[in-house]
Coordinates of C-alpha atoms and ligand atoms in Angstrom, one line a residue:
X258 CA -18.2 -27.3 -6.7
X259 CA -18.0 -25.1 -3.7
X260 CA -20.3 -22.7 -3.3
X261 CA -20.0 -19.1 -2.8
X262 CA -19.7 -17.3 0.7
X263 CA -18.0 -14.4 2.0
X264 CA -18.5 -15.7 5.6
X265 CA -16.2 -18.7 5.0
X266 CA -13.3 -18.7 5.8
X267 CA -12.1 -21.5 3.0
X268 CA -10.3 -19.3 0.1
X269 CA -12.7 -21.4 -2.5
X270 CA -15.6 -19.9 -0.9
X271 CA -15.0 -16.5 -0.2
X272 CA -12.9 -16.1 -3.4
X273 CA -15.0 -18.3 -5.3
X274 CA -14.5 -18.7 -9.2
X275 CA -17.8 -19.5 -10.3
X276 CA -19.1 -16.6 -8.3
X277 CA -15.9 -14.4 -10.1
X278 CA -17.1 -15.5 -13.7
X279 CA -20.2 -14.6 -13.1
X280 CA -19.5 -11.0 -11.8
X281 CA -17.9 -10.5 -14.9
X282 CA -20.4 -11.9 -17.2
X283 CA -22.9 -9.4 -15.7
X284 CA -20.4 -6.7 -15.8
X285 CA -19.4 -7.3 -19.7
X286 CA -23.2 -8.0 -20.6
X287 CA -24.0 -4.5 -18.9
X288 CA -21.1 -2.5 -19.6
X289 CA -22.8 -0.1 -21.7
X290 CA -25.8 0.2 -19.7
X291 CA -25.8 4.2 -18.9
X292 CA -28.8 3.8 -16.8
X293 CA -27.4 1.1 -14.4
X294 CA -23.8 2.9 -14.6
X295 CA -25.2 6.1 -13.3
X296 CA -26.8 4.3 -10.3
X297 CA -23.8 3.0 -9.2
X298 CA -21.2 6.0 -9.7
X299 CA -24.4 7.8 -7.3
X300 CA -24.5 5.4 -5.0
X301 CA -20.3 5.9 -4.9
X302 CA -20.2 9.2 -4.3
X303 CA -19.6 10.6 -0.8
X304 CA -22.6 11.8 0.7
X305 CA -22.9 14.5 3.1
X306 CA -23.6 14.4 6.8
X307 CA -23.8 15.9 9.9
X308 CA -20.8 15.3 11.4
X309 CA -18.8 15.0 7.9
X310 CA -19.3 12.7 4.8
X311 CA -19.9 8.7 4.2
X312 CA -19.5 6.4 1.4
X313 CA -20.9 3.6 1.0
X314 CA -18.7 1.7 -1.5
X315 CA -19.4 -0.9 -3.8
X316 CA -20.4 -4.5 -4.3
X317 CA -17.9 -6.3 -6.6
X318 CA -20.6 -6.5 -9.0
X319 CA -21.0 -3.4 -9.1
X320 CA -17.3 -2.4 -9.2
X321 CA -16.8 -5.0 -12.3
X322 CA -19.1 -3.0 -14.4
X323 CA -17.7 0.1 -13.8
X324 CA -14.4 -1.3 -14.6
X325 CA -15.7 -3.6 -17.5
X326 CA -17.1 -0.1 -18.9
X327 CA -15.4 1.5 -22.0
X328 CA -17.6 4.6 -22.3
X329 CA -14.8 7.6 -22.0
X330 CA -17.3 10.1 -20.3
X331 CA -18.5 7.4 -17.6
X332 CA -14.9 6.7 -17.1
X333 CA -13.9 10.4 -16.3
X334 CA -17.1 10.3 -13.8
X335 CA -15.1 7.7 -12.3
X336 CA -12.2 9.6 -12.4
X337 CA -13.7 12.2 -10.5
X338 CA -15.6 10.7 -8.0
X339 CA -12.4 9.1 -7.3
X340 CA -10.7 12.2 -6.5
X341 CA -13.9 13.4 -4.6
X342 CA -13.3 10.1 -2.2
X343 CA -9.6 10.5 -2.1
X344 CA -10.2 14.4 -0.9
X345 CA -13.3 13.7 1.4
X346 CA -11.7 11.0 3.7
X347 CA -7.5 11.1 2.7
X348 CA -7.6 15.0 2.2
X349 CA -4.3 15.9 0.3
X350 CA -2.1 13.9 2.5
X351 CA 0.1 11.3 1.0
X352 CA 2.1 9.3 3.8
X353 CA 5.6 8.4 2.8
X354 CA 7.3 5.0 3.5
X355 CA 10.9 3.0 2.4
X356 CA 10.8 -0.6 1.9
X357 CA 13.7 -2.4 3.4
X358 CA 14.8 -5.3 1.8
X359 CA 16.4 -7.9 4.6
X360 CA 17.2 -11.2 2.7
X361 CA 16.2 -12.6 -0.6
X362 CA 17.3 -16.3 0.1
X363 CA 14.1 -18.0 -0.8
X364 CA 12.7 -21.4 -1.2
X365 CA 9.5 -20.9 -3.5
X366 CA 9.5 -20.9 -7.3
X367 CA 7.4 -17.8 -8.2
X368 CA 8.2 -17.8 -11.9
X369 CA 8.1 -13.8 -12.2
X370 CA 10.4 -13.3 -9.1
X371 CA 14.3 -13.0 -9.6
X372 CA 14.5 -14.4 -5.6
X373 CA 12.8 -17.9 -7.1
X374 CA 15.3 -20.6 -5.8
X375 CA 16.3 -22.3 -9.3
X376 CA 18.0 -18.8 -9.7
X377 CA 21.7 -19.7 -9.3
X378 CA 23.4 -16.5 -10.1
X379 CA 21.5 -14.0 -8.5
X380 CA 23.8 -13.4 -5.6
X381 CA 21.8 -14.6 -1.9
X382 CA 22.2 -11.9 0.8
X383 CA 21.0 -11.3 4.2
X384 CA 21.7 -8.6 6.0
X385 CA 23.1 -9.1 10.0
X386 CA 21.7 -7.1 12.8
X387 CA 24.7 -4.7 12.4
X388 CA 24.0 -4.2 8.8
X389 CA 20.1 -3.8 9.4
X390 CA 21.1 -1.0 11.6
X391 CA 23.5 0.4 8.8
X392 CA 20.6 0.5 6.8
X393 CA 18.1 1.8 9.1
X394 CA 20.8 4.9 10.0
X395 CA 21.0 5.8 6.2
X396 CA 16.9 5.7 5.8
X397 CA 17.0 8.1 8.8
X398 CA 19.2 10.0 7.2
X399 CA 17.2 10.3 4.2
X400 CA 14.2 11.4 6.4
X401 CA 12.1 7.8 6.5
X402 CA 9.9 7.2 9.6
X403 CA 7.9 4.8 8.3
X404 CA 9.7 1.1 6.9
X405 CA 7.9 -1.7 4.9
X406 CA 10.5 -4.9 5.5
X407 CA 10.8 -7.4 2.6
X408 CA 12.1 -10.9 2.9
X409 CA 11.9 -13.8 0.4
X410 CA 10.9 -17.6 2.4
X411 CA 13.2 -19.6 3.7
X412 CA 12.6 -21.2 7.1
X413 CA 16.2 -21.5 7.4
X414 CA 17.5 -18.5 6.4
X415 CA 15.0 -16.3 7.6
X416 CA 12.6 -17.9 10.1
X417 CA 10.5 -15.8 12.0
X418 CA 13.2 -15.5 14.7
X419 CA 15.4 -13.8 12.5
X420 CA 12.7 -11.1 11.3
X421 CA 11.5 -10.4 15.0
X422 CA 15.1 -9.9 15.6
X423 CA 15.3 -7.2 12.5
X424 CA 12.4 -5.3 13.7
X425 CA 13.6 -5.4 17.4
X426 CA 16.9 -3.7 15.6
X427 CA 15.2 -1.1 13.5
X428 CA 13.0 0.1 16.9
X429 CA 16.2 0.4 18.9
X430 CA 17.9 2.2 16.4
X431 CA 17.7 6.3 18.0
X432 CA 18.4 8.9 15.5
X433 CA 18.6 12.9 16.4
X434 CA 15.9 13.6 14.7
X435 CA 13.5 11.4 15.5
X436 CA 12.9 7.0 15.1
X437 CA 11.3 5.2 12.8
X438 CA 7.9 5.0 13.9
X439 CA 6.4 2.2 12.1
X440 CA 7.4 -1.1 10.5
X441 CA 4.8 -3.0 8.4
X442 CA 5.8 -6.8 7.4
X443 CA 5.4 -7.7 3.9
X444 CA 6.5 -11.4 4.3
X445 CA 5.3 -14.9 2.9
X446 CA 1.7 -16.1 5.0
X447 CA 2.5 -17.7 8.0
X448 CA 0.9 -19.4 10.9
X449 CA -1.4 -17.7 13.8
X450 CA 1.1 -18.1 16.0
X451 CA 3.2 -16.5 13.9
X452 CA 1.2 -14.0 13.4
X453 CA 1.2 -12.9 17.4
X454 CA 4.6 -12.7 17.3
X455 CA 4.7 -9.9 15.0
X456 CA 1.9 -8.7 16.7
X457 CA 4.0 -8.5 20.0
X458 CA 7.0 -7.3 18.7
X459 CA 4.6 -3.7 17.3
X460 CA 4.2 -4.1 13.9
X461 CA 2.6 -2.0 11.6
X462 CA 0.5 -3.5 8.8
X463 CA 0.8 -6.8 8.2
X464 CA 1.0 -7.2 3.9
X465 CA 0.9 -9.6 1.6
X466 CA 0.0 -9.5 -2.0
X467 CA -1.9 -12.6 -3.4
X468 CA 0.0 -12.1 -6.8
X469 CA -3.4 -13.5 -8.4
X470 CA -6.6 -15.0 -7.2
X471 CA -6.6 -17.4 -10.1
X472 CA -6.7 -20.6 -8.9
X473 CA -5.1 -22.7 -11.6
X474 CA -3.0 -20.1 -12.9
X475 CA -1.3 -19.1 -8.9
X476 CA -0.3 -23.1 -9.2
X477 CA 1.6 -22.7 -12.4
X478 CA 2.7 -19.0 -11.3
X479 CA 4.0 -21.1 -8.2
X480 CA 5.2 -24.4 -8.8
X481 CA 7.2 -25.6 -5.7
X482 CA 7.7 -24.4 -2.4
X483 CA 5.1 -23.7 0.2
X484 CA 3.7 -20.4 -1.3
X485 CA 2.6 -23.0 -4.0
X486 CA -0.5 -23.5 -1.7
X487 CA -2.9 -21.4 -2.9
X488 CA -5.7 -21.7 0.4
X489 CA -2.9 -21.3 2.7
X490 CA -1.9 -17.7 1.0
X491 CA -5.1 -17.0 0.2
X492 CA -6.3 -17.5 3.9
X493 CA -3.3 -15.7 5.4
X494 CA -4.9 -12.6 6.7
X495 CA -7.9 -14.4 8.5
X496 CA -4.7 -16.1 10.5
X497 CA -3.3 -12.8 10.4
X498 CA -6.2 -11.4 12.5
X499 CA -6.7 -14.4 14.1
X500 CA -3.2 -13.7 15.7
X501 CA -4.5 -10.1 16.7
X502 CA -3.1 -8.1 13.7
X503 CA -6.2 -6.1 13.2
X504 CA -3.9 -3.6 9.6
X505 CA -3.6 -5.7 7.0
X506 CA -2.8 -4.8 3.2
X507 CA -3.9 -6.3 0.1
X508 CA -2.1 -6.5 -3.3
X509 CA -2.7 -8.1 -6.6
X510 CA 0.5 -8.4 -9.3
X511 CA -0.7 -6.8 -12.4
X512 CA 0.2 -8.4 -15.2
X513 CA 0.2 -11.8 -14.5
X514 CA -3.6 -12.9 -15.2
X515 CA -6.7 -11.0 -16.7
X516 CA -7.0 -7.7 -14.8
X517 CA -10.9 -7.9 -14.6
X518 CA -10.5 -11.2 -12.6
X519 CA -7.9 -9.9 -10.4
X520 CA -10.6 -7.1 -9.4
X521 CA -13.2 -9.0 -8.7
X522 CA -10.9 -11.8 -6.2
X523 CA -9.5 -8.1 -4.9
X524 CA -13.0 -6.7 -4.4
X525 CA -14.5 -10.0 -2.9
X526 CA -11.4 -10.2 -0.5
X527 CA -12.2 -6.8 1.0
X528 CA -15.5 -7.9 1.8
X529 CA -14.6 -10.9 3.2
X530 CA -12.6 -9.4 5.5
X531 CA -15.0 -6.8 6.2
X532 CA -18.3 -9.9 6.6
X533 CA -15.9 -11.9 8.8
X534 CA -13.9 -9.5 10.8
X535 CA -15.8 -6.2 11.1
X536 CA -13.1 -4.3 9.3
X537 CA -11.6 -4.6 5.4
X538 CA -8.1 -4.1 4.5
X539 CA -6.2 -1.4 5.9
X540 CA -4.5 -0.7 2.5
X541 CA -4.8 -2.3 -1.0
X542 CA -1.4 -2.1 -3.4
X543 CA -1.4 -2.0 -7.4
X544 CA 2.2 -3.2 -7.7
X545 CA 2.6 -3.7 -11.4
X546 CA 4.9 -6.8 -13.0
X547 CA 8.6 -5.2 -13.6
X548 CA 11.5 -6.9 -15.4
X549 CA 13.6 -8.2 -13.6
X550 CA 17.5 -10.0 -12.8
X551 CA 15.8 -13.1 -15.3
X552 CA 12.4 -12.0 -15.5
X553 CA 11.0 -10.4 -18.7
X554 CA 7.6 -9.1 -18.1
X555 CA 6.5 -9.9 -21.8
X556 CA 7.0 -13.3 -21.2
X557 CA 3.4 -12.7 -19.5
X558 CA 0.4 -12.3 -21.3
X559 CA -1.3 -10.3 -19.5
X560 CA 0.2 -6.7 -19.0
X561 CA -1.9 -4.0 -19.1
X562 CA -1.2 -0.2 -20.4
X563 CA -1.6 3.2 -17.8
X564 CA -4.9 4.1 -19.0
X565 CA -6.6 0.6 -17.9
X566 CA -4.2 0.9 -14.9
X567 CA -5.7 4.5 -13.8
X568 CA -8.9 3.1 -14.2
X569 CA -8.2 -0.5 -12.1
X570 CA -6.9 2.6 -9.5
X571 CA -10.2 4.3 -9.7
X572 CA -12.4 1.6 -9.1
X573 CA -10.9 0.3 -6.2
X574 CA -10.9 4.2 -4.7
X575 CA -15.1 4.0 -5.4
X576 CA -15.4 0.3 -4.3
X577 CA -13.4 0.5 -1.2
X578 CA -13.5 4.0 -0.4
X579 CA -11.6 3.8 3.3
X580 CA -9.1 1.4 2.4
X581 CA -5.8 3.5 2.0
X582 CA -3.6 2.7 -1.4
X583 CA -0.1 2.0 -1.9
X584 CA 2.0 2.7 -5.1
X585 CA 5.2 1.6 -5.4
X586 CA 8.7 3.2 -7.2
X587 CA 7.9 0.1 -9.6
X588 CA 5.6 3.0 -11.7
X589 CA 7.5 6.3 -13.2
X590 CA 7.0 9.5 -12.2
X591 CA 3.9 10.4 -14.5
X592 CA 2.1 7.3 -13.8
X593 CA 2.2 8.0 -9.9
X594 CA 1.0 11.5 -10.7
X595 CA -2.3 10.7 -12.4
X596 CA -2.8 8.0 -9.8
X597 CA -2.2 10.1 -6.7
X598 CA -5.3 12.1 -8.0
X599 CA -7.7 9.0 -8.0
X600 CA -7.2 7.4 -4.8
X601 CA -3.4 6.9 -3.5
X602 CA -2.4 7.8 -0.5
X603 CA 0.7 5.9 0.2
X604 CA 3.9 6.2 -1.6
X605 CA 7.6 4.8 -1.6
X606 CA 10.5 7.6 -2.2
X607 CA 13.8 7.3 -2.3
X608 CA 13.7 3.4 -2.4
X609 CA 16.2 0.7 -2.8
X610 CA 14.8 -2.6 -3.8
X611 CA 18.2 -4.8 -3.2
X612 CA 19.7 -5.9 0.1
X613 CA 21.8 -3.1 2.0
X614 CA 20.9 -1.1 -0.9
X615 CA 20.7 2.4 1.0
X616 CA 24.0 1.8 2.3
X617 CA 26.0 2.0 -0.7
X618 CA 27.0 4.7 -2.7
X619 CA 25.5 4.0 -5.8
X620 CA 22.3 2.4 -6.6
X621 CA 23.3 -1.8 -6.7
X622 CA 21.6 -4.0 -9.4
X623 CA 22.4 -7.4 -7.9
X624 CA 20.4 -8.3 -5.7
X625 CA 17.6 -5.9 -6.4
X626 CA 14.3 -7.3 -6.6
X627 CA 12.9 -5.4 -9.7
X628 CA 13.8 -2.4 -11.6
X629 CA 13.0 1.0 -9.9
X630 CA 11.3 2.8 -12.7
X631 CA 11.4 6.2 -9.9
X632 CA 14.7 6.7 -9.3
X633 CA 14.6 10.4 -7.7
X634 CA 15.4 10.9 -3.8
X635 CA 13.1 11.7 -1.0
X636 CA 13.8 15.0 -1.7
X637 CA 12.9 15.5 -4.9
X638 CA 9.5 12.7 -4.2
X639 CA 8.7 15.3 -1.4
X640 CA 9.2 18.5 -3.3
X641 CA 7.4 17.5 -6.2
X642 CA 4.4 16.0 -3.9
X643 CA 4.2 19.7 -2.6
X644 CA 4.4 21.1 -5.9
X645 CA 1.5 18.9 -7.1
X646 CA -0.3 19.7 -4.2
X647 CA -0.1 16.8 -2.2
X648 CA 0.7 17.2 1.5
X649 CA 4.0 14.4 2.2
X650 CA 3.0 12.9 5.8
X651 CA 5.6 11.9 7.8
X652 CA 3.0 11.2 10.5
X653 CA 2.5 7.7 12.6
X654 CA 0.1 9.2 15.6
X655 CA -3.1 6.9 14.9
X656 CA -0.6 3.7 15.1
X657 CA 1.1 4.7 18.4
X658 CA -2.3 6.1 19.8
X659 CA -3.7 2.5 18.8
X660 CA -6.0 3.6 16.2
X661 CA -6.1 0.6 14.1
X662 CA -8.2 -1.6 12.4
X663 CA -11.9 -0.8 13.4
X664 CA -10.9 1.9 15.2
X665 CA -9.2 3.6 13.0
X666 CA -11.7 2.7 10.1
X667 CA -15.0 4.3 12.3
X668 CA -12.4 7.5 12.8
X669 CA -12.2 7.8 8.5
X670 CA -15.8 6.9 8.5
X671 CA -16.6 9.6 10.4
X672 CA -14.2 12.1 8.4
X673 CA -12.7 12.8 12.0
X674 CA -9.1 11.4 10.1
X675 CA -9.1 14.7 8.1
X676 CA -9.7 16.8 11.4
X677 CA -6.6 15.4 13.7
X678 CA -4.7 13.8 10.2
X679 CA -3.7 17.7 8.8
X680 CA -2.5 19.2 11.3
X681 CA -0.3 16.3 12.2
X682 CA 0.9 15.7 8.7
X683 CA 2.0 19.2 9.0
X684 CA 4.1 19.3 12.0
X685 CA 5.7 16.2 10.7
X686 CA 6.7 17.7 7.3
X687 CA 7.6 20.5 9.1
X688 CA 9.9 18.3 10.9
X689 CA 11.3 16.8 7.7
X690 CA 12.0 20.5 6.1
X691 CA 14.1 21.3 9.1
X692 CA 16.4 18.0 9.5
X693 CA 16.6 17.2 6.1
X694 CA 15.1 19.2 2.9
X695 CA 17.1 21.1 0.6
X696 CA 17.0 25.0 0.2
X697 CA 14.6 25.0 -2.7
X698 CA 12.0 21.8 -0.9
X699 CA 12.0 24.0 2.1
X700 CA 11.0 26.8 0.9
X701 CA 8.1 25.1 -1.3
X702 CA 7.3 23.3 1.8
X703 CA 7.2 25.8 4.5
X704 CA 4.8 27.7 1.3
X705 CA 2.5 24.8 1.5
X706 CA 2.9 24.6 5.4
X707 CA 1.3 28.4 5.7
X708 CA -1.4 28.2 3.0
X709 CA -2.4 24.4 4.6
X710 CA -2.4 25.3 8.2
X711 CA -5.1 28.6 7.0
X712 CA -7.5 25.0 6.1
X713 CA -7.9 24.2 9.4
X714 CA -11.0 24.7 10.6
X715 CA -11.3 24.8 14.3
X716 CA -9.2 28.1 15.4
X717 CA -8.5 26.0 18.4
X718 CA -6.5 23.0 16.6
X719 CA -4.7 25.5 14.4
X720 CA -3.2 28.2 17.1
X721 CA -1.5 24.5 18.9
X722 CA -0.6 23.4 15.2
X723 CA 1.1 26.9 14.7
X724 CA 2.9 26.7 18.1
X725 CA 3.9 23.2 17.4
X726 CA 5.6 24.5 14.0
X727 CA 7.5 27.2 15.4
X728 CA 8.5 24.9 18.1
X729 CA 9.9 22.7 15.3
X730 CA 11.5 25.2 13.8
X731 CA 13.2 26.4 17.4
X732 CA 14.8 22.8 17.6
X733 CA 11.8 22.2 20.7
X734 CA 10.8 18.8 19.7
X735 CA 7.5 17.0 20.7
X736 CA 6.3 13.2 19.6
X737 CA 3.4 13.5 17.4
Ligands
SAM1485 N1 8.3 -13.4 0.1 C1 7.1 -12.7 0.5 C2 5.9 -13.2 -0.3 O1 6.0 -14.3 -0.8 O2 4.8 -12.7 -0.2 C3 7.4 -11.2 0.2 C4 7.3 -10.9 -1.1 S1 8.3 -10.0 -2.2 C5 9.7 -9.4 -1.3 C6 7.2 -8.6 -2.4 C7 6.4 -8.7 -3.6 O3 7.2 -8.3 -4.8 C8 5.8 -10.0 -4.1 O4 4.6 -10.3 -3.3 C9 5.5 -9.7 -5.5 O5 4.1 -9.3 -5.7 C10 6.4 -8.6 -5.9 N2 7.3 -9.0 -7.1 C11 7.9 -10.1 -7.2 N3 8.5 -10.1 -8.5 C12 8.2 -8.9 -9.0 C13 8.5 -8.4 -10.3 N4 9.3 -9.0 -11.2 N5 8.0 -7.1 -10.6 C14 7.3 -6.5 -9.7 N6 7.0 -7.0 -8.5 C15 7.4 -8.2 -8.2

């Protein structure tokens, strides 16, 4: 029986499932323990310092009992230490992103994914260079700066050549106003050297989603193909930073085993990241399961409702408190609302989940991946961010000043992210309002843009902040 150690770098150590059972034994036997609850939501909450505010986070012992607990006034504690995390180190930015979905020719078998390769009348596209550069001109269009490329496996279809090749396309791609700034990967684990090559060719975050940390269950959710191997996915970032990509992202699929188990693996891969590496996870996603071309989502077990999803959200915000969070258009408009409020701080808008989606007229089913349950347009995800309070961020600076992994983690440690993050995030919506929002968005955002920019606190940071705007808006462009 392997023992557990979050300084190994063996998935059945560092994830280890006697260690996971016994997490949540101690977080069921102590779930209604008010005493020990109250010591860990303090030890969440931001603390005050000289230069700004730290966390310290949580163990994912301590997380489990938080999230094991049913007691509705501990669980709105949560809720709002949450929101005091999101606010002390994310302020009310929310970064916006596309995915791009290249090719969903796959070899593996996921059983809850319509690309599985027994699927015979799902049709198999892959876009060419010319259409990847159809697509990128219509998400440019839209206002996207910042891609997240999708690609089922298949070594033939889509080695690694062929998705170096896509992001060498989407950088070339000049638009009037402005590139897109940043691609992260989301693509089946790989090998190191693999790995560099990404690296060299400038991506973003590097993400992957481990669908489920159960062991015997990730066999049966995956029986053939190479993502069957659950230490090779399992140990994909550790390769991943082994090949110098120092931003990767996290993800469990909800829905597929017991939530409280998924948490813990979640928690416990964080922090062995964090033990073995110096940094954790640049971002963590809560993609929930979706129906699908011939995937029913009942035919799972283990689904769970919003409320137990808001508070899955809210524990990882206390556990993990500088990890950013991603939600997908997989959740409707009212479930990303409450959850932007406990810890979000990345969204999708506008998005198209089949391949050469944004190039067509209307919305294709086809070869879409799952159903979009947030159908709106950029427009209306950025006007109703603004409405809600929530500043849209267009803005890429700390990835093309180099401030990743560690660095960009002791930056948000230091609440310096809030100090150089606002102002940018609003001379890039700026940007957006004047190349692309409608009437009514524009005049709701330049609203926000006037109140927000009054929030800055050194006089200094806001007069080149102000002159940047008015720059914008006099068609004077810089990069920021
Ligand atoms: N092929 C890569 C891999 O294996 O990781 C990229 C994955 S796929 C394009 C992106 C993610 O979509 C998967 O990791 C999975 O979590 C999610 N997904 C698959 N089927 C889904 C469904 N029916 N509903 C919601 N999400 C789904």
């Amino acid at each position: 029986m392997a023992k557990y150690d979050p300084r190994s770098l063996h998935a059945e150590e560092f994830i280890n499932d006697e260690e996971i059972q016994e997490a949540l034994r101690y977080a069921e036997e102590n779930k209604r323990n008010v005493e020990l609850i109250d010591q860990i939501l303090e030890k969440a909450r931001p603390q005050k310092t000289e230069t700004g505010c730290v966390c310290s986070g949580l163990t994912h012992r301590e997380a489990s009992v938080l999230l094991a607990c049913d007691i509705p006034e501990k669980i709105e504690k949560m809720y709002e230490i949450a929101e005091e995390i999101k606010l002390a180190f994310y302020g009310n930015r929310i970064v916006i992103f596309a995915p791009l979905y290249l090719s969903n020719y796959c070899v593996n078998g996921c059983v809850y994914c319509p690309y599985h390769a027994v699927n015979k009348h799902i049709p198999r596209k892959k876009l060419t260079q010319e259409e990847v550069k159809a697509e990128v001109i219509a998400l440019q269009d839209m206002g996207h700066k910042r891609l997240a490329i999708e690609a089922g496996e298949d070594p033939v279809n889509n080695p690694i050549e062929y998705i170096l090749d896509c992001i060498k396309t989407i950088y070339s791609v000049h638009h009037k106003n402005g590139d897109i700034r940043r691609v992260n990967v989301n693509i089946a684990a790989t090998t190191v050297e693999n790995y560099r090559k990404l690296k060299e060719a400038g991506i973003g975050t590097y993400i992957l989603f481990q669908e489920t940390y159960h062991k015997k269950s990730y066999e049966q959710l995956h029986p053939t193909g190479p993502k069957h191997n659950y230490d090779y996915h399992t140990e994909a970032m550790d390769r991943a930073m082994e090949g110098g990509i120092d931003d990767v992202g996290l993800g469990v699929l909800f829905g597929l085993e017991l939530y409280k188990y998924e948490f813990a693996g979640l928690i416990m891969h964080a922090e062995h990241l964090e033990a073995v590496h110096g940094v954790g996870p640049h971002t963590i996603s809560v993609p929930r399961l979706k129906r699908a071309d011939d995937i029913d989502p009942d035919q799972f077990d283990n689904g769970i409702d919003d409320e137990t999803f808001a508070h899955i959200t809210a524990c990882i915000r206390l556990a993990v408190p500088y990890t950013g969070m991603i939600i997908s258009t997989r959740e409707t408009e009212a479930v990303r609302s409450k959850l932007l409020r406990l810890g979000i701080s990345q969204v999708s808008g506008g998005s198209r989940t089949s391949v050469g989606g944004y190039t067509q007229e209307e919305r294709p089913h086809d070869t879409e991946q799952f159903d979009v349950s947030d159908q709106r347009t950029l427009d209306e995800v950025v006007r109703w961010l603004m409405e809600n309070g929530h500043i849209p961020s267009f803005c890429t600076a700390c990835y093309r000043e180099g401030r990743t992994g560690d660095r960009f983690m002791s930056l948000c440690k230091n609440g310096q992210i809030l100090n150089c993050c606002h102002p940018n995030a609003l001379m890039t919506l700026s940007e957006y309002l004047e190349d692309y929002a409608s009437p009514e968005t524009k005049e709701v955002g330049y609203r926000m843009v006037e109140e927000e920019l009054k929030r800055i606190p050194k006089d200094k940071v806001r007069e080149i902040a102000e002159q940047n705007i008015k720059d914008i808006k006099n068609s004077n462009r810089r990069d920021f």
